[in-house]
PDB file of N, CA and C in Angstrom:
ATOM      1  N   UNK A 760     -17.026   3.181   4.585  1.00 49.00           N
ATOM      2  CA  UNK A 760     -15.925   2.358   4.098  1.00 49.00           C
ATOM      3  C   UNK A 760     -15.435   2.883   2.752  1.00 49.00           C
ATOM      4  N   UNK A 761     -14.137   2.937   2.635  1.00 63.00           N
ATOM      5  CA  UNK A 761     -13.599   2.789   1.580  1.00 63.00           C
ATOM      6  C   UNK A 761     -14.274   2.015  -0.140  1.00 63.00           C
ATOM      7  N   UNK A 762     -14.034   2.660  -1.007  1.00 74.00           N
ATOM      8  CA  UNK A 762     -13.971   1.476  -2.280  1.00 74.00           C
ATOM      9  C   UNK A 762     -13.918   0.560  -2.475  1.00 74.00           C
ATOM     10  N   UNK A 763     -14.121  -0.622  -2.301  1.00 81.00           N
ATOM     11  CA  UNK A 763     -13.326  -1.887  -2.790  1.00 81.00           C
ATOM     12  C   UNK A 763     -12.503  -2.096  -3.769  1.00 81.00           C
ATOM     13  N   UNK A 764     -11.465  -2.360  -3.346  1.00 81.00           N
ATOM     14  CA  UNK A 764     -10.215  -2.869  -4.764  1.00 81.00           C
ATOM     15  C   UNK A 764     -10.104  -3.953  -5.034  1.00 81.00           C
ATOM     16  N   UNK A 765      -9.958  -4.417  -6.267  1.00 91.00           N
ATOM     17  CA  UNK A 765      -9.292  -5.666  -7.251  1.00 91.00           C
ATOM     18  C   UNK A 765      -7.952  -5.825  -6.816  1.00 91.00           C
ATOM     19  N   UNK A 766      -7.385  -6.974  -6.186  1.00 90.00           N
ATOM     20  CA  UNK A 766      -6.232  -7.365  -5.332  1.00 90.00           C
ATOM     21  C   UNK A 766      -5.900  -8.727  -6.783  1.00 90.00           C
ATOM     22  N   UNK A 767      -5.201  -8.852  -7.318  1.00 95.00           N
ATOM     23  CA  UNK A 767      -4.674 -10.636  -8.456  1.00 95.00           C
ATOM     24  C   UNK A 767      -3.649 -10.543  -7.261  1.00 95.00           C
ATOM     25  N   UNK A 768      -3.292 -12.033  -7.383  1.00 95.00           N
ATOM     26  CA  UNK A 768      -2.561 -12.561  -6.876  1.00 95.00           C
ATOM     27  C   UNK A 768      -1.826 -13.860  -7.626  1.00 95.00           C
ATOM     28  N   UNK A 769      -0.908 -13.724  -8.579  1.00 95.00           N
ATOM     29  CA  UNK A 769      -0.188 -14.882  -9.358  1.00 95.00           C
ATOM     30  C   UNK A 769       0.297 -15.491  -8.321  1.00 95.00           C
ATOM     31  N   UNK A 770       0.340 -16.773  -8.346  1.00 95.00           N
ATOM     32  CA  UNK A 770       1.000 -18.512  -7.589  1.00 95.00           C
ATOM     33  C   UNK A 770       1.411 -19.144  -8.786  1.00 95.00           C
ATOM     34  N   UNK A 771       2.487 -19.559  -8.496  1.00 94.00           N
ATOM     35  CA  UNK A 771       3.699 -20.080  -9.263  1.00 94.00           C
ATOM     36  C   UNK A 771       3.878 -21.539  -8.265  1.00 94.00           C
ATOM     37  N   UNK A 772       3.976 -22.443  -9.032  1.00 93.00           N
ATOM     38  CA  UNK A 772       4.612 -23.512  -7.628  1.00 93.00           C
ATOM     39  C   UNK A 772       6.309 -23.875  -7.974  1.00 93.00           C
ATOM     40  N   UNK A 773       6.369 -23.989  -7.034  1.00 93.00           N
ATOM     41  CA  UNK A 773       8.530 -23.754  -6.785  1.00 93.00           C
ATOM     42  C   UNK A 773       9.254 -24.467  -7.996  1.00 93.00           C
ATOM     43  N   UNK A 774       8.457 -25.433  -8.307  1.00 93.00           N
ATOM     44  CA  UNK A 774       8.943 -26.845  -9.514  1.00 93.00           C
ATOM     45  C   UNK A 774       9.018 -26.482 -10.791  1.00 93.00           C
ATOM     46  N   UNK A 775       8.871 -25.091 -11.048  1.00 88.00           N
ATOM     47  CA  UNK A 775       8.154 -24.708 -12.309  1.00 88.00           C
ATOM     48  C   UNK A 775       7.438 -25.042 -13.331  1.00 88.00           C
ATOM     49  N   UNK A 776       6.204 -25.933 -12.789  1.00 92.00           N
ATOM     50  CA  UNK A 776       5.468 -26.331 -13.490  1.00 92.00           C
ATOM     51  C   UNK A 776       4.331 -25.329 -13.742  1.00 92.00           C
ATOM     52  N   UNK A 777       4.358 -24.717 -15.408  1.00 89.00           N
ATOM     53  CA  UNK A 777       3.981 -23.298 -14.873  1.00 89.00           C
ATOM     54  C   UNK A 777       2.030 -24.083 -15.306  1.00 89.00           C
ATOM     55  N   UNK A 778       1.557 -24.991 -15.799  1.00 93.00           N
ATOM     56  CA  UNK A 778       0.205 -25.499 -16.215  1.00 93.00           C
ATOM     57  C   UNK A 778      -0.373 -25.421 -14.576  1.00 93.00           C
ATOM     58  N   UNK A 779       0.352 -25.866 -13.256  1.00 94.00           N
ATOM     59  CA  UNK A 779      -0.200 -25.554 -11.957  1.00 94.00           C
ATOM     60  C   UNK A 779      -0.142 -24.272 -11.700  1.00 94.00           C
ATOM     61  N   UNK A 780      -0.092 -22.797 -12.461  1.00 95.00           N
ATOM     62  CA  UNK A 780       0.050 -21.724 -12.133  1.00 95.00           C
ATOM     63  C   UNK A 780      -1.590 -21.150 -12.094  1.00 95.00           C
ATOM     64  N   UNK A 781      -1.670 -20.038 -11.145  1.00 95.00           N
ATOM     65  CA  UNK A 781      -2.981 -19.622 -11.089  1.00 95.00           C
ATOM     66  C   UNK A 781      -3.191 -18.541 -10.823  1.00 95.00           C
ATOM     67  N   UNK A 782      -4.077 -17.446 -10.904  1.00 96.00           N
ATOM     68  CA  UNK A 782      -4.332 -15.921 -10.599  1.00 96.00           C
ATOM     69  C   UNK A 782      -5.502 -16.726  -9.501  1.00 96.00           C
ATOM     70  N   UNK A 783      -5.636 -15.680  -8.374  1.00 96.00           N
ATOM     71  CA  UNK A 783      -6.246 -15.612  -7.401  1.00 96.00           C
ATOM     72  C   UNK A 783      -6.735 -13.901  -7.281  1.00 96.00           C
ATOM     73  N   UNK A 784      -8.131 -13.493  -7.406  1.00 96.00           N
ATOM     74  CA  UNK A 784      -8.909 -12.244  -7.508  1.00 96.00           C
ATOM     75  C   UNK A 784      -9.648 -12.260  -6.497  1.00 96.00           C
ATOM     76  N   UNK A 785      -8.816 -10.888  -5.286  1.00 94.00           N
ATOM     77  CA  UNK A 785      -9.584 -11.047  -3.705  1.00 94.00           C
ATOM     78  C   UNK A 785     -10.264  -9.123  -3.929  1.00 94.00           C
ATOM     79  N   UNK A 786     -11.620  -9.169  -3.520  1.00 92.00           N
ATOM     80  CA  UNK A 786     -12.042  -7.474  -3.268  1.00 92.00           C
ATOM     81  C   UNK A 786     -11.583  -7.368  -2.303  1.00 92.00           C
ATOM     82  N   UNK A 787     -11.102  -6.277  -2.062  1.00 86.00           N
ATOM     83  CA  UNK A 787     -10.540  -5.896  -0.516  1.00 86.00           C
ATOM     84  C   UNK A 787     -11.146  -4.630   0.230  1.00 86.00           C
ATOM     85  N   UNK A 788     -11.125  -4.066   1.177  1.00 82.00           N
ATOM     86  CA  UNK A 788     -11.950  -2.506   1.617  1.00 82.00           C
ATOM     87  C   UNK A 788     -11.177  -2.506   3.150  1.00 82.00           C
ATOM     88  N   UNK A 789     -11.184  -1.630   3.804  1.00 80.00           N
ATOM     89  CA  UNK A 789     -11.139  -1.119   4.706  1.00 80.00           C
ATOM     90  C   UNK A 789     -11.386   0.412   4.936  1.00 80.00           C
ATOM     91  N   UNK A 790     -12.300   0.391   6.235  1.00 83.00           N
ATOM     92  CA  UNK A 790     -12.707   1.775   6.850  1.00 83.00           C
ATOM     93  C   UNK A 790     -11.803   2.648   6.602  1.00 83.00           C
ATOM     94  N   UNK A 791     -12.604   3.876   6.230  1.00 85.00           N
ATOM     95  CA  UNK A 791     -11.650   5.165   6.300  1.00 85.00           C
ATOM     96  C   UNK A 791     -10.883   5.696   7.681  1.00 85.00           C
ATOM     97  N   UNK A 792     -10.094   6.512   7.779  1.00 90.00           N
ATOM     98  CA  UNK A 792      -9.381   5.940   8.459  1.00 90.00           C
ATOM     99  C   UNK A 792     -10.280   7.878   9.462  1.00 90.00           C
ATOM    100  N   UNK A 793      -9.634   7.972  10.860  1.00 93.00           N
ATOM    101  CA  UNK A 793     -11.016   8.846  11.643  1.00 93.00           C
ATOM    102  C   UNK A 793      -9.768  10.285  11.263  1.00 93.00           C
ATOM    103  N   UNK A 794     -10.773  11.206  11.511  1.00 91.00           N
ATOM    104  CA  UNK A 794     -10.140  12.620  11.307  1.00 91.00           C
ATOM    105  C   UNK A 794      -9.086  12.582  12.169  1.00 91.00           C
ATOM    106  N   UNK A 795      -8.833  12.331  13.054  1.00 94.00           N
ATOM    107  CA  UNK A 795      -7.672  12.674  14.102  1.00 94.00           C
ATOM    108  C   UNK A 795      -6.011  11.599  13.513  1.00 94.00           C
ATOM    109  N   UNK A 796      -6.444  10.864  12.770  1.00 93.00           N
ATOM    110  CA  UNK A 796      -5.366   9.895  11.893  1.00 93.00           C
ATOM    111  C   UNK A 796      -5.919   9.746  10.704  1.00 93.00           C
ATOM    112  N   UNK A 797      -5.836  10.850  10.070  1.00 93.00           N
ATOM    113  CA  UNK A 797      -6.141  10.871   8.649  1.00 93.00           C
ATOM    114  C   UNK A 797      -5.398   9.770   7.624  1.00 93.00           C
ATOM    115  N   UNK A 798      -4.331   8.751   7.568  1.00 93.00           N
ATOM    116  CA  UNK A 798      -3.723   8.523   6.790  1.00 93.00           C
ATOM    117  C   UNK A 798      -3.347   6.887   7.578  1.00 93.00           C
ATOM    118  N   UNK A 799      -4.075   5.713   6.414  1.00 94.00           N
ATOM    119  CA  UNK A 799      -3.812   4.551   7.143  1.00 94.00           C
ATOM    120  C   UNK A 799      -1.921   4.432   6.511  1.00 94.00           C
ATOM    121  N   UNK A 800      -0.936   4.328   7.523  1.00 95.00           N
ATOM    122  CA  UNK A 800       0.334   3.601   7.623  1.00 95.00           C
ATOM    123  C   UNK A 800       0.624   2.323   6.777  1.00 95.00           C
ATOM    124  N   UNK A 801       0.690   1.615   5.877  1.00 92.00           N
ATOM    125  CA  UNK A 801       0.943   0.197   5.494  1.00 92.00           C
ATOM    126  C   UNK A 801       2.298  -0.473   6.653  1.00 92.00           C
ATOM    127  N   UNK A 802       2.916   0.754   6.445  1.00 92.00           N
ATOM    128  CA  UNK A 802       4.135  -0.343   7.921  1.00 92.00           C
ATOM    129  C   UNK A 802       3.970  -0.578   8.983  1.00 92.00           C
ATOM    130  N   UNK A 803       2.920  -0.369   9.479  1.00 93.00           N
ATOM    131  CA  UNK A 803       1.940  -0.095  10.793  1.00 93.00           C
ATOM    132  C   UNK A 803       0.789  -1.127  10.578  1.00 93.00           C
ATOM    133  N   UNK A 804       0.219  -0.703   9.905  1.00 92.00           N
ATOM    134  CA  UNK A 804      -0.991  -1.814   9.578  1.00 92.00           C
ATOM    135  C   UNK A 804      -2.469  -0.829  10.604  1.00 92.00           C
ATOM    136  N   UNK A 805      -1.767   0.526  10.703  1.00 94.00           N
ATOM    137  CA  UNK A 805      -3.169   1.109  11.283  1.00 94.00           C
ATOM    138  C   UNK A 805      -3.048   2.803  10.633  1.00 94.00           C
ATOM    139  N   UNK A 806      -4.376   3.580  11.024  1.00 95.00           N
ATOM    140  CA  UNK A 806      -4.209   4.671  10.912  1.00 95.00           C
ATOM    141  C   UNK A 806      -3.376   5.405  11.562  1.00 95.00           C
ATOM    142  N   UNK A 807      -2.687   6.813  11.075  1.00 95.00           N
ATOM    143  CA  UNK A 807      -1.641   7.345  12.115  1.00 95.00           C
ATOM    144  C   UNK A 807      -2.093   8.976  11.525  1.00 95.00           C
ATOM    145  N   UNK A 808      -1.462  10.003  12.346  1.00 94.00           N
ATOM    146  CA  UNK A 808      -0.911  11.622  12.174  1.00 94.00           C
ATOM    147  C   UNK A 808      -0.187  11.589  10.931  1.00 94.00           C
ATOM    148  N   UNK A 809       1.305  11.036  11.077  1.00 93.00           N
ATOM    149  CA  UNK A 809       2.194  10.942  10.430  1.00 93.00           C
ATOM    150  C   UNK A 809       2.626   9.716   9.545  1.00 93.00           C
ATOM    151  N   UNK A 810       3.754  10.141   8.787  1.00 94.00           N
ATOM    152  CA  UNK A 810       4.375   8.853   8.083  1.00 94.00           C
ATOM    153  C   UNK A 810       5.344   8.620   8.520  1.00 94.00           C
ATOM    154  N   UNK A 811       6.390   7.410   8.776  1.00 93.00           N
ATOM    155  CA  UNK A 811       7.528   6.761   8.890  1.00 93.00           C
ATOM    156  C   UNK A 811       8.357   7.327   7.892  1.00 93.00           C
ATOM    157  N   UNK A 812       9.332   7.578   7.947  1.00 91.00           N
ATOM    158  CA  UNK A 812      10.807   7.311   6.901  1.00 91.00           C
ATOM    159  C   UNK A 812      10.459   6.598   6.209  1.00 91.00           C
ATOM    160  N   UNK A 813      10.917   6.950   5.047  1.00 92.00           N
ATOM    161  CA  UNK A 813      10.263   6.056   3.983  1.00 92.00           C
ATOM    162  C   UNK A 813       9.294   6.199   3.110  1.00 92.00           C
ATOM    163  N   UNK A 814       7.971   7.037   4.118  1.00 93.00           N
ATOM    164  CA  UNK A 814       6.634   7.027   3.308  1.00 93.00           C
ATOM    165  C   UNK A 814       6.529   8.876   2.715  1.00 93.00           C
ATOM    166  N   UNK A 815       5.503   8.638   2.319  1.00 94.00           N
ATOM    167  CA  UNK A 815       5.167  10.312   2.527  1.00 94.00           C
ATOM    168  C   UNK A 815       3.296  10.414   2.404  1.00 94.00           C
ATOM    169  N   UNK A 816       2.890  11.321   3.325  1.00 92.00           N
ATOM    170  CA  UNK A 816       1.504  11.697   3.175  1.00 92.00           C
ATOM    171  C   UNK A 816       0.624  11.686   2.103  1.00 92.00           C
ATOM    172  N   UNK A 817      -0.232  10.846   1.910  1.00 90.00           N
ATOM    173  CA  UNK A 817      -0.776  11.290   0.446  1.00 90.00           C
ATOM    174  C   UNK A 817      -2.389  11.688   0.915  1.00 90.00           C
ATOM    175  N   UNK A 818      -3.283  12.845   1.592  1.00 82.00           N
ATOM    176  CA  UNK A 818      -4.311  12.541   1.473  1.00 82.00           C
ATOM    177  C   UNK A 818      -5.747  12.852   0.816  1.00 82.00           C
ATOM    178  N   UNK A 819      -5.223  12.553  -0.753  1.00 84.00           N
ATOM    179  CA  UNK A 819      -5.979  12.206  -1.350  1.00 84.00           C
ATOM    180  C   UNK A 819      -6.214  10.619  -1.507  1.00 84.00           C
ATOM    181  N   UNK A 820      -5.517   9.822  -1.399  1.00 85.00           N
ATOM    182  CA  UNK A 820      -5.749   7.974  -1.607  1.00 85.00           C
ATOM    183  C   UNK A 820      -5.780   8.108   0.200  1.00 85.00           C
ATOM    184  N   UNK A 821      -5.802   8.837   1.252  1.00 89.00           N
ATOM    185  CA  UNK A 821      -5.967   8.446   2.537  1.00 89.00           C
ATOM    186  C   UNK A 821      -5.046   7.975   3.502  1.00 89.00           C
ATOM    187  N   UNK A 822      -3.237   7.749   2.833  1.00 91.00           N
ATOM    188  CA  UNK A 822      -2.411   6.355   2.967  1.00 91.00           C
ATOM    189  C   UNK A 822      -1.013   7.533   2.844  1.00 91.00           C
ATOM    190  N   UNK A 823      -0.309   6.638   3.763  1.00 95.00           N
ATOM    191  CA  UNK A 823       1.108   6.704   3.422  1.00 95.00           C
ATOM    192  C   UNK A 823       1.822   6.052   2.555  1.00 95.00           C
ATOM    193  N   UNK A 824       2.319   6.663   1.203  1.00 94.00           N
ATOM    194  CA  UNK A 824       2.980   6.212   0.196  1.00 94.00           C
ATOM    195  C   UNK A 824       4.455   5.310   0.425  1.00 94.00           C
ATOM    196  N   UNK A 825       5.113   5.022  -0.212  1.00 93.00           N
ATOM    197  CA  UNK A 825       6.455   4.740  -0.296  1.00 93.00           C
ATOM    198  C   UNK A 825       7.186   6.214  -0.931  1.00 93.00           C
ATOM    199  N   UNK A 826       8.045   6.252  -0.215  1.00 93.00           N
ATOM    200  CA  UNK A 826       9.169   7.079  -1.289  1.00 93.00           C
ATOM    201  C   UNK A 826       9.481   6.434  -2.475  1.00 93.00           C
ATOM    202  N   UNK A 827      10.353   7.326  -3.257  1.00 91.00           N
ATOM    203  CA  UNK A 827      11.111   6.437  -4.048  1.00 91.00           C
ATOM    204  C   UNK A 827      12.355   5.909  -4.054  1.00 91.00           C
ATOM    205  N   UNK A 828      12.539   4.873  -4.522  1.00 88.00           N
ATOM    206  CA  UNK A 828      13.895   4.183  -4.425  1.00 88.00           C
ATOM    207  C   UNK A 828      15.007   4.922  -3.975  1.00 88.00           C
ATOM    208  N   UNK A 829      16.138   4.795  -2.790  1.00 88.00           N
ATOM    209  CA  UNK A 829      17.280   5.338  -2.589  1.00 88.00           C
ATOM    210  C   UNK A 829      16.655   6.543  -2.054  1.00 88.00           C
ATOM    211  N   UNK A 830      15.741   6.515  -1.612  1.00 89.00           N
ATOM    212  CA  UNK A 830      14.791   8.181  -0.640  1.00 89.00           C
ATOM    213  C   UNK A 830      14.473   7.817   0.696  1.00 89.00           C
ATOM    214  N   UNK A 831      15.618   8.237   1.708  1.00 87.00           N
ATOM    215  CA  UNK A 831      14.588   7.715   3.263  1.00 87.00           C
ATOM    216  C   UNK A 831      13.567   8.663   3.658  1.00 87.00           C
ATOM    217  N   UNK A 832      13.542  10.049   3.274  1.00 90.00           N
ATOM    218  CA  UNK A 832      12.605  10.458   3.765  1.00 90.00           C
ATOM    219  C   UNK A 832      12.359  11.855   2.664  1.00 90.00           C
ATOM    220  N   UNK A 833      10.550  11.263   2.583  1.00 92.00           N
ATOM    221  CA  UNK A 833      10.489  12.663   1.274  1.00 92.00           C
ATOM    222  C   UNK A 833       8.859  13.114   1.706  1.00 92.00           C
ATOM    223  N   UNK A 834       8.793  14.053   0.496  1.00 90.00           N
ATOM    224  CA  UNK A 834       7.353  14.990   0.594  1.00 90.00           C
ATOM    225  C   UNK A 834       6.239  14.295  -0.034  1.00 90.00           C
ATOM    226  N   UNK A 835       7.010  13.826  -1.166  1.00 88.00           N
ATOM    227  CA  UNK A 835       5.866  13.366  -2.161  1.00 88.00           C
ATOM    228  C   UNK A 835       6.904  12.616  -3.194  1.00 88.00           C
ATOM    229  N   UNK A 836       6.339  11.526  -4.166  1.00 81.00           N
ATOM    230  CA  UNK A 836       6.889  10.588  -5.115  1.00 81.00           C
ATOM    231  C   UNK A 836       8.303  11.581  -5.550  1.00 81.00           C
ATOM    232  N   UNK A 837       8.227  12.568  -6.124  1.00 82.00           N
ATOM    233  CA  UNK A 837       9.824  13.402  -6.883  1.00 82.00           C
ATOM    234  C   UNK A 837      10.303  14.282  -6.135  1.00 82.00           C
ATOM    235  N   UNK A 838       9.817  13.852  -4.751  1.00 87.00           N
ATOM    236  CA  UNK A 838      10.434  15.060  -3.570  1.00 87.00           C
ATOM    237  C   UNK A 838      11.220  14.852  -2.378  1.00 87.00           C
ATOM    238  N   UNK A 839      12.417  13.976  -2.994  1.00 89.00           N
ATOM    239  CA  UNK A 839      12.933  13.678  -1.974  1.00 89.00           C
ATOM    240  C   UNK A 839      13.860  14.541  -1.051  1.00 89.00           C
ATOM    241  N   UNK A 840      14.214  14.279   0.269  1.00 85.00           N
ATOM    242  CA  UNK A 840      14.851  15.124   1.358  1.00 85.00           C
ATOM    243  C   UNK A 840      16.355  14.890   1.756  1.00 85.00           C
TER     244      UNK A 840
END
């Protein structure tokens, strides 16, 4: 398995009463992902080959990234196509 990560989670309630406001601190992990789908997808919600439009390969963190803003399809964070 993976690392476990530190996930906060701020809750706000709609009324803005911000004294009902609260951080919520979840560990999170999931399995590495198998040699034949090196790279878990987040828009997928599973391991895959490839990335979607949008993402790009990263596998060192294991994961398909986001591009950046106004990028449908790139190499890496300053490499867009």
């Amino acid at each position: 398995a993976d690392e476990p990560r530190l996930v906060s989670i701020a809750v706000r309630p709609a009324n803005g009463d911000f004294a009902l406001s609260r951080v919520y601190s979840l560990r999170v992990s999931r399995e590495a992902c198998p040699i034949g789908r090196p790279v878990f997808a987040p828009d997928l919600g599973r391991c895959a080959v490839t990335c979607n439009d949008g993402y790009f390969r990263n596998l060192s963190s294991g994961q398909c990234e986001t591009c950046a803003r106004h990028c449908l399809s790139c190499d890496g964070w300053a490499e867009c196509r």
